[in-house]
CSV table of C-alpha atoms in Angstrom, one decimal:
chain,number,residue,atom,x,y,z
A,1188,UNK,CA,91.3,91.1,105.0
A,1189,UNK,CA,90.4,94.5,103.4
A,1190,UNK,CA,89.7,92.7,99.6
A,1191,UNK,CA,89.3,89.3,98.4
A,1192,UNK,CA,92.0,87.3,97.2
A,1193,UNK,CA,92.2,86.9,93.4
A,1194,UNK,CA,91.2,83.3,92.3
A,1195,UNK,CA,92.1,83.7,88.3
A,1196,UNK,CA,94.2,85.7,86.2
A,1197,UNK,CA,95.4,86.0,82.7
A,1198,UNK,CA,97.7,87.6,80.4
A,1199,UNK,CA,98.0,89.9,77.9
A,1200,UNK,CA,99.7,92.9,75.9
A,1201,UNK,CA,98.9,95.4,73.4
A,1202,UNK,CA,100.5,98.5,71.8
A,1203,UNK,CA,99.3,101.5,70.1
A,1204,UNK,CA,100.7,104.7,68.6
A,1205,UNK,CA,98.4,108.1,69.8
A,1206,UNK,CA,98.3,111.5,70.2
A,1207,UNK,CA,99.6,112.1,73.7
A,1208,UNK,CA,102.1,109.0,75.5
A,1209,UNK,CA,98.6,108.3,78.1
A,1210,UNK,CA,96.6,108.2,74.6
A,1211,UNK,CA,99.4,105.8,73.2
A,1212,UNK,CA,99.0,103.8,76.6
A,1213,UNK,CA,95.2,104.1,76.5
A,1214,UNK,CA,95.4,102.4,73.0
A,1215,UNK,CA,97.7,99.5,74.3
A,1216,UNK,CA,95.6,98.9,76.9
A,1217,UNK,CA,92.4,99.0,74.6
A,1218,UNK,CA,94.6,96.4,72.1
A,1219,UNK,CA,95.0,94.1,75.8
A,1220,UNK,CA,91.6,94.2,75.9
A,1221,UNK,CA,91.5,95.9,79.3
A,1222,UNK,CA,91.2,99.5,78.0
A,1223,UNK,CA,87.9,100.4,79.3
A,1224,UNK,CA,88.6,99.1,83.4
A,1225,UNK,CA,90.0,101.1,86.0
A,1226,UNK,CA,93.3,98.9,86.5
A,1227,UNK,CA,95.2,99.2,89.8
A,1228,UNK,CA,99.2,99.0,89.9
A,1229,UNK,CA,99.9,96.5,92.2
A,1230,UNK,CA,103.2,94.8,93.0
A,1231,UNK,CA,103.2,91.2,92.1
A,1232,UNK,CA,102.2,87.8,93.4
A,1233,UNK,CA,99.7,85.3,91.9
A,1234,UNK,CA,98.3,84.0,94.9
A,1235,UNK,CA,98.1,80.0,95.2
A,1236,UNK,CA,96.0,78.0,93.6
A,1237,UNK,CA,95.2,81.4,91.3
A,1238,UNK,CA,94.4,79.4,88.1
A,1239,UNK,CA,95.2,81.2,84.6
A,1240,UNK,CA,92.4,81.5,82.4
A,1241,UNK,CA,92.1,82.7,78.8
A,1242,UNK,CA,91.9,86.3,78.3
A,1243,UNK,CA,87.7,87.3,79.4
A,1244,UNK,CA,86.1,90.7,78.9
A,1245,UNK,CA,86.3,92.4,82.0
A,1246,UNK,CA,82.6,94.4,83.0
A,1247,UNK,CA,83.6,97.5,82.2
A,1248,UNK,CA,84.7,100.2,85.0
A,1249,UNK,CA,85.5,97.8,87.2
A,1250,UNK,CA,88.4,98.1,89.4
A,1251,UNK,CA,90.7,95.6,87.9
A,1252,UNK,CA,94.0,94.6,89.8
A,1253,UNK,CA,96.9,94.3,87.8
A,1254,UNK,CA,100.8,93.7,87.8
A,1255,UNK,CA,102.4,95.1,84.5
A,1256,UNK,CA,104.9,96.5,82.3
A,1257,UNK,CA,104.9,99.4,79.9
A,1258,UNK,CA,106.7,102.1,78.0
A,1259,UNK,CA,106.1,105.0,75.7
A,1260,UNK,CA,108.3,106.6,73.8
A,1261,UNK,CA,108.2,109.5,71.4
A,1262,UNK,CA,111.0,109.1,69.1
A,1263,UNK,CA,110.2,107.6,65.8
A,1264,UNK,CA,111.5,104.2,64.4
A,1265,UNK,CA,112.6,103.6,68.0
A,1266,UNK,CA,111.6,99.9,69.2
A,1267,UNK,CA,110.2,99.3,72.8
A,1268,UNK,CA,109.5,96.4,74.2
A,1269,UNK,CA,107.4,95.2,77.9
A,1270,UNK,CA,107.1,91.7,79.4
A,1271,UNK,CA,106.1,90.0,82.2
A,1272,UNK,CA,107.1,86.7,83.7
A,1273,UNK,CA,105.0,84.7,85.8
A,1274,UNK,CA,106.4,81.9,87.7
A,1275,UNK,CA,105.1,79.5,89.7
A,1276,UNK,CA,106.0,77.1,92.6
A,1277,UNK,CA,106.6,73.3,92.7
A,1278,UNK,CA,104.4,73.6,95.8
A,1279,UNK,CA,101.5,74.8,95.0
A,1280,UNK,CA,100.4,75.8,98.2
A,1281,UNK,CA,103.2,78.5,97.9
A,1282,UNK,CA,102.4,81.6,95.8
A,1283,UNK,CA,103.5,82.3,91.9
A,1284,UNK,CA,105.9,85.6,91.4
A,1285,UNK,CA,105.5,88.2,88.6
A,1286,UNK,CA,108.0,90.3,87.0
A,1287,UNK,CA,107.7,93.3,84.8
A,1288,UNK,CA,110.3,95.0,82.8
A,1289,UNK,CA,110.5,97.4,79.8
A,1290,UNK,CA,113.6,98.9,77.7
A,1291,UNK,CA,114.3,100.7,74.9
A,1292,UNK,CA,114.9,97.3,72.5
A,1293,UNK,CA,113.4,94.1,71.1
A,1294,UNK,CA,111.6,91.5,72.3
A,1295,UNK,CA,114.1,88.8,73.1
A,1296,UNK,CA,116.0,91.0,74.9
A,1297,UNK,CA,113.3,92.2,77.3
A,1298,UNK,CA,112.3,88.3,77.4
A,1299,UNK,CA,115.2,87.2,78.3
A,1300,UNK,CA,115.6,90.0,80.9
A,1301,UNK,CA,112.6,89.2,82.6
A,1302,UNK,CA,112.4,85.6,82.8
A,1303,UNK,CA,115.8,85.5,84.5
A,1304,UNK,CA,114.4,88.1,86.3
A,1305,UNK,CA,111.5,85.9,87.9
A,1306,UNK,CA,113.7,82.9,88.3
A,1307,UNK,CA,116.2,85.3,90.5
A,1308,UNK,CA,113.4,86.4,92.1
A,1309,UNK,CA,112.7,82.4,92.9
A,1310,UNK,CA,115.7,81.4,93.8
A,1311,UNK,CA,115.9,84.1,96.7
A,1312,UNK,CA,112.8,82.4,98.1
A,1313,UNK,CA,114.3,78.9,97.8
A,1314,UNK,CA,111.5,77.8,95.7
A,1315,UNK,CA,111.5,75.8,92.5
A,1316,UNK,CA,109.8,76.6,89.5
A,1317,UNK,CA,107.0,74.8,88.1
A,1318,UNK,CA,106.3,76.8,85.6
A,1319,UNK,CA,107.4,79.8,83.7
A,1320,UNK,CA,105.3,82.2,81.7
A,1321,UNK,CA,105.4,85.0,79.6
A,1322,UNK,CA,104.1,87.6,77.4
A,1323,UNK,CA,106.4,90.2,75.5
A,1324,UNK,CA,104.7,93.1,73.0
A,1325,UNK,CA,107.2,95.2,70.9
A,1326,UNK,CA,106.4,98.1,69.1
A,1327,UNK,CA,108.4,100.6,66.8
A,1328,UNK,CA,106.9,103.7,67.4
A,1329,UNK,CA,105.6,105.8,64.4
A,1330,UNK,CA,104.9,108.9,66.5
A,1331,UNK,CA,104.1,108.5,70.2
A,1332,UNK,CA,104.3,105.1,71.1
A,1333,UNK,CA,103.2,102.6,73.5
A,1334,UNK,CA,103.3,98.7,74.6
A,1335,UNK,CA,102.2,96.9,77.1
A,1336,UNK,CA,102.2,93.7,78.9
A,1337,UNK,CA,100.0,92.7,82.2
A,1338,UNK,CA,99.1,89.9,84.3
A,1339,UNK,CA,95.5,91.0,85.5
A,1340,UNK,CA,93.8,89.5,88.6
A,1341,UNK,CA,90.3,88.2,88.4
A,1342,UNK,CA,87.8,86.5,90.8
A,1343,UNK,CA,84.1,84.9,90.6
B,691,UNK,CA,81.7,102.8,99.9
B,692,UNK,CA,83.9,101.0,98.0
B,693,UNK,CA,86.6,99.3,100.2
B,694,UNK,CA,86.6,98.4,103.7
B,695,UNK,CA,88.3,100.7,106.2
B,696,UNK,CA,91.2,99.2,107.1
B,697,UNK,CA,91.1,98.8,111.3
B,698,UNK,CA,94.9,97.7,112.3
B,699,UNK,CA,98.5,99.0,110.7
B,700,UNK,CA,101.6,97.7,111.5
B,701,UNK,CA,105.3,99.2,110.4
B,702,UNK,CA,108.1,97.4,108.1
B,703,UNK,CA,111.1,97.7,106.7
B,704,UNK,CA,114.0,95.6,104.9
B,705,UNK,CA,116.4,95.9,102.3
B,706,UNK,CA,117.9,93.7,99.7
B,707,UNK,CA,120.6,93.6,96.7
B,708,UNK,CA,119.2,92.0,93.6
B,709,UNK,CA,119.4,90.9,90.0
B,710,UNK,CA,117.6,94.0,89.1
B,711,UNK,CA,116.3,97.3,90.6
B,712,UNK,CA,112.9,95.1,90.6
B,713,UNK,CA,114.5,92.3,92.1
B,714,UNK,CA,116.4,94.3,94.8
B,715,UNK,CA,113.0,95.8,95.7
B,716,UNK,CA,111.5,92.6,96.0
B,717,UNK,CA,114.0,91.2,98.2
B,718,UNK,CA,113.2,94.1,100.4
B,719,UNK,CA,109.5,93.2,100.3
B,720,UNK,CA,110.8,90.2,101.4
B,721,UNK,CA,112.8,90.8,104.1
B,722,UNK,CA,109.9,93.5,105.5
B,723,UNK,CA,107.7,89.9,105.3
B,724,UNK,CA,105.3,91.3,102.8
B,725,UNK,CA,107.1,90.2,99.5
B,726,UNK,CA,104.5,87.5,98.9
B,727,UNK,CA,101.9,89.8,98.6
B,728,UNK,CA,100.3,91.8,96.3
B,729,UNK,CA,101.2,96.1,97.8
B,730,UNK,CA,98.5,98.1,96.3
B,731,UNK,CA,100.4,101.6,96.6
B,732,UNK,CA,97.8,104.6,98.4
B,733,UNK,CA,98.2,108.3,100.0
B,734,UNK,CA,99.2,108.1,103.3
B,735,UNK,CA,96.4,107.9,106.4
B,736,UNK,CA,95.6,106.2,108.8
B,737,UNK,CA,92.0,105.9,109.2
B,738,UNK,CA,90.7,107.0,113.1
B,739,UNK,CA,90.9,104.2,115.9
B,740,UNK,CA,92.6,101.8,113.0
B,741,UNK,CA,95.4,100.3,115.7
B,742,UNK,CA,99.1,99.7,115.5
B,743,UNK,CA,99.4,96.1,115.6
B,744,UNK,CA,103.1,93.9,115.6
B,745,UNK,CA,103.8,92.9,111.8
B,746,UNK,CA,101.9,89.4,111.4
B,747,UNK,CA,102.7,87.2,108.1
B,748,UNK,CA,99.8,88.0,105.8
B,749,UNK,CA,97.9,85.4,103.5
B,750,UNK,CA,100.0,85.1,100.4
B,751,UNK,CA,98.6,86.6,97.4
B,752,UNK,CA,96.5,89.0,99.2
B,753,UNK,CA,95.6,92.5,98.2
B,754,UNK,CA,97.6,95.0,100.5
B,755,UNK,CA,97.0,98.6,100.9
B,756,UNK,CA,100.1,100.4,102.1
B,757,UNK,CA,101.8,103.6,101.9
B,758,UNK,CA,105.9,102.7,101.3
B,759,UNK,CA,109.3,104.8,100.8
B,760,UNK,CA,111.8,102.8,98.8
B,761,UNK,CA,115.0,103.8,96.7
B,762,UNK,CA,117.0,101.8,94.8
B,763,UNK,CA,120.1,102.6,93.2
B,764,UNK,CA,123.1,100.9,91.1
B,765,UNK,CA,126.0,102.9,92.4
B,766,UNK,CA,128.1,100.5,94.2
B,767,UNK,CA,128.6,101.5,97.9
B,768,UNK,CA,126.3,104.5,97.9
B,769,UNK,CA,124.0,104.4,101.0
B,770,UNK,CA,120.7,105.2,100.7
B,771,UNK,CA,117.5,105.2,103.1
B,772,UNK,CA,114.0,105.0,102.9
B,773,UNK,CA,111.7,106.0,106.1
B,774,UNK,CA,107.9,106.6,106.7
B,775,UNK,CA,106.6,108.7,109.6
B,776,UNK,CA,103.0,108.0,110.8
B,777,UNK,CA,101.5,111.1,113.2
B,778,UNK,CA,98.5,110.4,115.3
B,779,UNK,CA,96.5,112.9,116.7
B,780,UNK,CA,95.5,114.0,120.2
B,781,UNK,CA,92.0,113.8,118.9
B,782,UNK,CA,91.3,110.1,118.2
B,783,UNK,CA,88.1,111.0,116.5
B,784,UNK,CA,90.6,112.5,113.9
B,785,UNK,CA,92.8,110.1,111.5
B,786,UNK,CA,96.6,110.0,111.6
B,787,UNK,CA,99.3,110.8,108.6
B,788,UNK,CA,101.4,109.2,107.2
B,789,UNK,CA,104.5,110.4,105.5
B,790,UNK,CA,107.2,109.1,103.2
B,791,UNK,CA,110.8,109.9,102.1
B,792,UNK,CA,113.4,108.3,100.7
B,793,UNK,CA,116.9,109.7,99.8
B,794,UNK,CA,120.5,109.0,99.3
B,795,UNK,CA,122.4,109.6,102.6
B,796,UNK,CA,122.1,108.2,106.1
B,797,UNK,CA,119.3,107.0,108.5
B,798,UNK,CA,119.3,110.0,110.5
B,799,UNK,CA,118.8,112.8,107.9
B,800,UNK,CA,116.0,110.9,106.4
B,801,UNK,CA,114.4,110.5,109.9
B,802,UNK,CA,114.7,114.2,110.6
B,803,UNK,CA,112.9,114.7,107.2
B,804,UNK,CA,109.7,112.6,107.0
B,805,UNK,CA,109.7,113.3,110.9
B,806,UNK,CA,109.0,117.4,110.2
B,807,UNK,CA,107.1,116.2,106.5
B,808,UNK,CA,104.6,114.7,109.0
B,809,UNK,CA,104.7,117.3,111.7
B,810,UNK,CA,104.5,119.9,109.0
B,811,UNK,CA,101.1,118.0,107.9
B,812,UNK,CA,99.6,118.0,111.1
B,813,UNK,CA,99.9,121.2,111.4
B,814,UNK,CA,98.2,121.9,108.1
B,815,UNK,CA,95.5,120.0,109.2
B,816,UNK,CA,95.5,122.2,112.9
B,817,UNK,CA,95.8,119.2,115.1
B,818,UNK,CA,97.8,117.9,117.9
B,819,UNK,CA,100.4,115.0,117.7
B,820,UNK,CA,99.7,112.7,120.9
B,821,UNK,CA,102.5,109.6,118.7
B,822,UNK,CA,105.0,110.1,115.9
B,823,UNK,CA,106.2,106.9,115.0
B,824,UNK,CA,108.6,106.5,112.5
B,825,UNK,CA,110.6,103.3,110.8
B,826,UNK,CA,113.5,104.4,108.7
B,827,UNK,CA,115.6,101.8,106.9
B,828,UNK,CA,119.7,102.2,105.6
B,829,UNK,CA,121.2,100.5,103.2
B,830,UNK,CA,124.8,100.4,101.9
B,831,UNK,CA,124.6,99.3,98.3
B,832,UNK,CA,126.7,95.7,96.9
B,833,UNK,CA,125.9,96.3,92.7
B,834,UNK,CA,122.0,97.1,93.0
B,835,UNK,CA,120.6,97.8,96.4
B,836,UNK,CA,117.1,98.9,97.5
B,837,UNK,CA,115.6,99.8,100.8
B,838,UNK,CA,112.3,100.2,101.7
B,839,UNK,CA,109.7,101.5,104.6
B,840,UNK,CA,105.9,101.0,105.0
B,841,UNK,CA,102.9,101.7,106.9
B,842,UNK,CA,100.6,97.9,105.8
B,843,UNK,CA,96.9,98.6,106.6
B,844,UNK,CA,95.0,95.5,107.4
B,845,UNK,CA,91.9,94.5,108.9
B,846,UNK,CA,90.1,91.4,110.0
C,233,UNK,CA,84.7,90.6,90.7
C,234,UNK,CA,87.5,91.2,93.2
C,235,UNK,CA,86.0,95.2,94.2
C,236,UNK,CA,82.2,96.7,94.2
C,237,UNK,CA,82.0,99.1,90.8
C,238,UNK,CA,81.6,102.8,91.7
C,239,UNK,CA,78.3,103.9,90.7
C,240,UNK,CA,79.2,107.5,92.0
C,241,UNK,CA,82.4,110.1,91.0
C,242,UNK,CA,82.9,113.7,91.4
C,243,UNK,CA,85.4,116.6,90.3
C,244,UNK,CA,87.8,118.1,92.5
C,245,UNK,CA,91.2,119.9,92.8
C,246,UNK,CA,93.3,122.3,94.8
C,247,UNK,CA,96.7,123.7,94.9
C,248,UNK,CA,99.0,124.5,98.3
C,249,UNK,CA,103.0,125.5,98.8
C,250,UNK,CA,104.3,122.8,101.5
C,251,UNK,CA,107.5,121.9,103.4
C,252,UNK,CA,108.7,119.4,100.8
C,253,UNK,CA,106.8,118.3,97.2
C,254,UNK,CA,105.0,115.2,99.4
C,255,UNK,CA,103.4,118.2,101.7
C,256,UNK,CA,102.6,120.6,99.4
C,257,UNK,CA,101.0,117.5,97.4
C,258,UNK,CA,99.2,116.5,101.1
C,259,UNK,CA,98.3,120.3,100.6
C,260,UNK,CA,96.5,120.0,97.1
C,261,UNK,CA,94.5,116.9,98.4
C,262,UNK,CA,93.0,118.6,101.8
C,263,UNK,CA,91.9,121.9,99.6
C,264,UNK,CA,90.5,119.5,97.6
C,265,UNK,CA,88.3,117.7,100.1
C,266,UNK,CA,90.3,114.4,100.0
C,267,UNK,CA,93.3,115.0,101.7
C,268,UNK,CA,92.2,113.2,104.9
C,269,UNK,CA,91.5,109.7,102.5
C,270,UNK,CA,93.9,107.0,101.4
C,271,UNK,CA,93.5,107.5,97.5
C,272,UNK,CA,94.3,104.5,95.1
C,273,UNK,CA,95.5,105.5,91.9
C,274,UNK,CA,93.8,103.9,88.9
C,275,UNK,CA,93.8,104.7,85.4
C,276,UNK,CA,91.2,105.6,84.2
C,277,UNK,CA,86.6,105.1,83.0
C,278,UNK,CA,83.8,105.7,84.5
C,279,UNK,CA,81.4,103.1,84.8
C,280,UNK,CA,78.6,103.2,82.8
C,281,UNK,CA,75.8,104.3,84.5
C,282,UNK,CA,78.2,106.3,87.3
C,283,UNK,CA,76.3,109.4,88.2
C,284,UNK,CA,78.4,112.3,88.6
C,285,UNK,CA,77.3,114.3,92.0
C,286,UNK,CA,78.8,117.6,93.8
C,287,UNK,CA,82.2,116.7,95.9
C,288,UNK,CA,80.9,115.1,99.1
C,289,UNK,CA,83.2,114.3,102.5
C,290,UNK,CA,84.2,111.2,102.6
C,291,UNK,CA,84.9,109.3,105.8
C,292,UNK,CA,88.5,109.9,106.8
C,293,UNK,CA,91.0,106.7,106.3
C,294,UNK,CA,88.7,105.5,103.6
C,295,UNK,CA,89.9,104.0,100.6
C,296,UNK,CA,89.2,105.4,97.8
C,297,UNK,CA,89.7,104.6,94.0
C,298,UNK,CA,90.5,108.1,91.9
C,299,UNK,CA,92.0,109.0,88.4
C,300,UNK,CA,94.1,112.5,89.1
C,301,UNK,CA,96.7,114.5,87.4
C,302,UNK,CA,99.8,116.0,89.5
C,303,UNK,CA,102.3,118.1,89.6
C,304,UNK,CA,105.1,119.8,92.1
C,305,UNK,CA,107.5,122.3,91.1
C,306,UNK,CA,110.6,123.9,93.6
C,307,UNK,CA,110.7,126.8,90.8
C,308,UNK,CA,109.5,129.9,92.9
C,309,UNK,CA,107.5,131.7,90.4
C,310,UNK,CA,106.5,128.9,88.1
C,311,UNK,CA,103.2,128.2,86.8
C,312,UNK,CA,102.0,124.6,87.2
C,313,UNK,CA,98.9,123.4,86.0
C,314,UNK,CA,96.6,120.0,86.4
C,315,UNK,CA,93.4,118.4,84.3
C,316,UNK,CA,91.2,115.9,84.1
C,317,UNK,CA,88.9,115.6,81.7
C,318,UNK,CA,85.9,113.0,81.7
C,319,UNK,CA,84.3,112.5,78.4
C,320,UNK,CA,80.8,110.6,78.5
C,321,UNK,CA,79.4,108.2,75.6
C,322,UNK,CA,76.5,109.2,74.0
C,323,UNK,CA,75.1,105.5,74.4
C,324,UNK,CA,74.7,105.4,78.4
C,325,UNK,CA,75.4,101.6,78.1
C,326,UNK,CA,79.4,102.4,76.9
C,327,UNK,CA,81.9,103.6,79.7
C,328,UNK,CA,83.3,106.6,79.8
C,329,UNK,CA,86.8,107.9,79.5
C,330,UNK,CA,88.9,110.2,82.0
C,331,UNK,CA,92.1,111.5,80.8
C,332,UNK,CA,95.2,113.5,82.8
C,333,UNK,CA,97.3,115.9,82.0
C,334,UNK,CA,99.9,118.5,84.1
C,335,UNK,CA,102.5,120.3,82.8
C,336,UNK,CA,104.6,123.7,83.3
C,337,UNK,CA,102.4,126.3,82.0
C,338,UNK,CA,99.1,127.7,82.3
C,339,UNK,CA,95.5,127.0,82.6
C,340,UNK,CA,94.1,127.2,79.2
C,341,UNK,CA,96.9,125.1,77.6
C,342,UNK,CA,96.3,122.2,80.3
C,343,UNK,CA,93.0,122.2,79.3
C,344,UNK,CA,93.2,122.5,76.0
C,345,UNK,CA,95.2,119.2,76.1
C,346,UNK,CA,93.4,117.0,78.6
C,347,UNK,CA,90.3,118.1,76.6
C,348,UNK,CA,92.0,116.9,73.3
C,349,UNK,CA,93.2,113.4,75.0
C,350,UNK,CA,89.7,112.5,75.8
C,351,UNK,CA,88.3,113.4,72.2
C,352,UNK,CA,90.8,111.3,70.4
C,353,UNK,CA,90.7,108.5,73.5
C,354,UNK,CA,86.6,108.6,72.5
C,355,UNK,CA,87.5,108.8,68.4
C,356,UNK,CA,89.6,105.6,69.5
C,357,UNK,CA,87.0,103.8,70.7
C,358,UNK,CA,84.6,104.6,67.7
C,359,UNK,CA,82.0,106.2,70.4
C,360,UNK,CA,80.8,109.9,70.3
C,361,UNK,CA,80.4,112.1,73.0
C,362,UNK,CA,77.5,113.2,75.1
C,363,UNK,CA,79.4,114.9,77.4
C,364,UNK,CA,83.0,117.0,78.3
C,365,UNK,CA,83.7,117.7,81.4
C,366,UNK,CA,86.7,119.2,83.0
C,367,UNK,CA,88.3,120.6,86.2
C,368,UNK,CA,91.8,122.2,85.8
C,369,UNK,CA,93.8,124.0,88.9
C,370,UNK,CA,96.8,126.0,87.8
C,371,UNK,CA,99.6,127.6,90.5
C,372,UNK,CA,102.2,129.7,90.8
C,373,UNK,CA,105.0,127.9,93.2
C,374,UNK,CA,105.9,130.1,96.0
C,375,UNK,CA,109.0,127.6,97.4
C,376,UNK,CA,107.4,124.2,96.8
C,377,UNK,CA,104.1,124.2,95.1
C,378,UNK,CA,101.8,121.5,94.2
C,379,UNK,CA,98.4,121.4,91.8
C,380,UNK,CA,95.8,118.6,91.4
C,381,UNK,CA,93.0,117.7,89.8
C,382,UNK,CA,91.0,114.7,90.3
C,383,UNK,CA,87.7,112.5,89.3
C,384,UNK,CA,86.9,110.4,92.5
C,385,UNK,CA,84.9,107.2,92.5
C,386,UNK,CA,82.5,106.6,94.4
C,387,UNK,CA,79.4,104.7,95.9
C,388,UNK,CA,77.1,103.7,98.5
C-alpha cells in the first residue's frame, strides 16, 4: 500500500465572501477550520471501522485527505449551497460512502439531493444503511462567494 | 520524499447509469472494482520498473493514486468514451507515460487519440516506445451515463 | 497523520505547444523539471518551517504533492499566463499561504493578481508578511499552448 488507511474522519463546512472565488474558497475553508492544510481531492469512501470524531485542528501544512463539496459564485444576492452525505454500512466490515454535491439554491434542496444521492449510491452496492450523515453550508453571496462542505480523513 | 513510489499498475475500466453524474461515476468506479476506494487523482507516469500487474480488489478505504479519463453526460443515447494510454520505454531505466482522453463518439476514435497523445509525449521526451497499452471504455447513455478509464498505481 | 509534512518546496514553471491541451500541458511540466513525476494537486500552505531551495530533479514516477496554476488555449496567437504566489508569515511558527491564478492575458496582470490573492489570503488570516514570492510564465499559443507555474513540496 502506497499510504495508510485513514482511521478517523470528521465533518465540516464553512463559507466566506473574498476578493477573488480561490480567496472566497480560502475563507470557507479557513471558517471549516481546515484553511491552513494542504487538502487533497479524493473520491470518496470512509474506510471500515473509520470512526467520526469531533472536528480537531489539523498540524498545519499537512497533507490532509479530503472528499468535498463547494461552489463559488460571483453574482450578488445569489444563494449557493454544498453538502456531503456520508453513509455507512449495516456491516461494518464493509466500507461507508460519501457524496458531494453543490447547486445554485438552498440548503434543503442540496440536502435532500445528496442524501438520496448516497442512499442510490448504497443501493447499487446492495448494502444497507446504518447510518446517514450530513453537513450542508449555504451562503448568499455579497460579492464573490463561497461555501463549503467536507468530510476530511484523519489517522494517529 | 514524501510518498512511496508506487512499484505495480494495473488497467481498468467500467461504466455505469446513475442517479446523478456523481452516481453514474461511481457506478463506474464500481464496475472498474475500485469504487470502494478512495482515487486520489495525479499526472500521468509510470514510475521506472513499476510492473503491470492483473487488476486485484484493493483494501476498501484505501488511498489510491491513479491517473483516470471519465465523461459523463445526460443526453439520453449519446455514446461517449473514455480511454488512457500508458507508453513504456525501450529504456527501462526511463519511466513510462500515461495519457488520458475522454470524448463523445466511439471507442475507436478515442483510442486513435490518447494512442498519438502518448506517442506524441514520448517523443517529447526523445525516447523509444518498447509497449503502448491502452484500455478504452464505450458507453451508450440510458438518462445519465458515465464511463471511465484508469491506470491504478499500487505497491506492496 | 495519514502523509510525512514537506519540510522542502521550490518554484517552477514552463510553457510548450503540444498535440492536444493534455500534451502541451505534459509539455509545461517537463520544461519545468517535473514533467517526468506524478503530481498530486493540493490546495494550498507551506508548512511552517518549509525551507524554500532551488528546483532540484526529482526521481521519476515519484509522487509528489504541488499547488500550480494552469492554463491551455487552442487560440493561435493568444497570450496565456500562469502564477503562484507564496506569501510567508512574519512569525516563522504560522504557515504560509500559496495562491494561483491563470487567465488570458499577460504577465504583469497575472501577477499583479496572484500577488493581490496572497495579501488579502494573509490580511484574512490577521498575519503579516515577511515574504512575497512569485513565479509567473506567460505564452503565446502557437496551435495548442499550455503555461504553468508551480510551488512543489518537498522533503527528505
Amino acid at each position: 500500500m502506497i499510504f495508510k488507511i485513514p482511521t478517523q474522519y470528521f465533518l465540516v463546512s464553512g463559507v466566506s465572501d473574498g476578493y477573488t472565488p480561490l480567496n472566497a474558497f480560502d475563507g470557507a475553508l479557513l471558517q471549516a477550520g481546515i484553511g491552513n492544510t494542504n487538502i487533497v481531492k479524493m473520491s470518496s469512501i470512509v474506510p471500515p471501522h473509520c470512526k467520526r470524531i469531533a472536528p480537531i485542528p489539523l498540524p498545519p501544512g499537512s497533507l490532509v485527505p479530503a472528499a468535498y463539496a463547494a461552489i463559488t459564485s460571483d453574482v450578488p444576492g445569489e444563494i449557493i449551497s454544498a453538502g456531503v452525505a456520508v453513509a455507512l454500512p449495516e456491516d461494518e466490515n464493509q466500507n461507508g460512502l460519501i457524496m458531494e454535491y453543490s447547486a445554485k439554491g438552498e440548503r434543503l434542496k442540496i440536502e435532500e439531493t445528496v442524501r438520496n444521492m448516497a442512499i442510490e449510491g448504497m443501493k447499487l452496492r446492495g448494502w444497507k444503511i446504518r447510518d446517514l450523515q450530513t453537513v450542508i453550508s449555504e451562503f448568499q453571496v455579497k460579492r464573490v462567494g463561497a461555501t463549503l462542505a467536507a468530510v476530511v480523513l484523519w489517522g494517529e
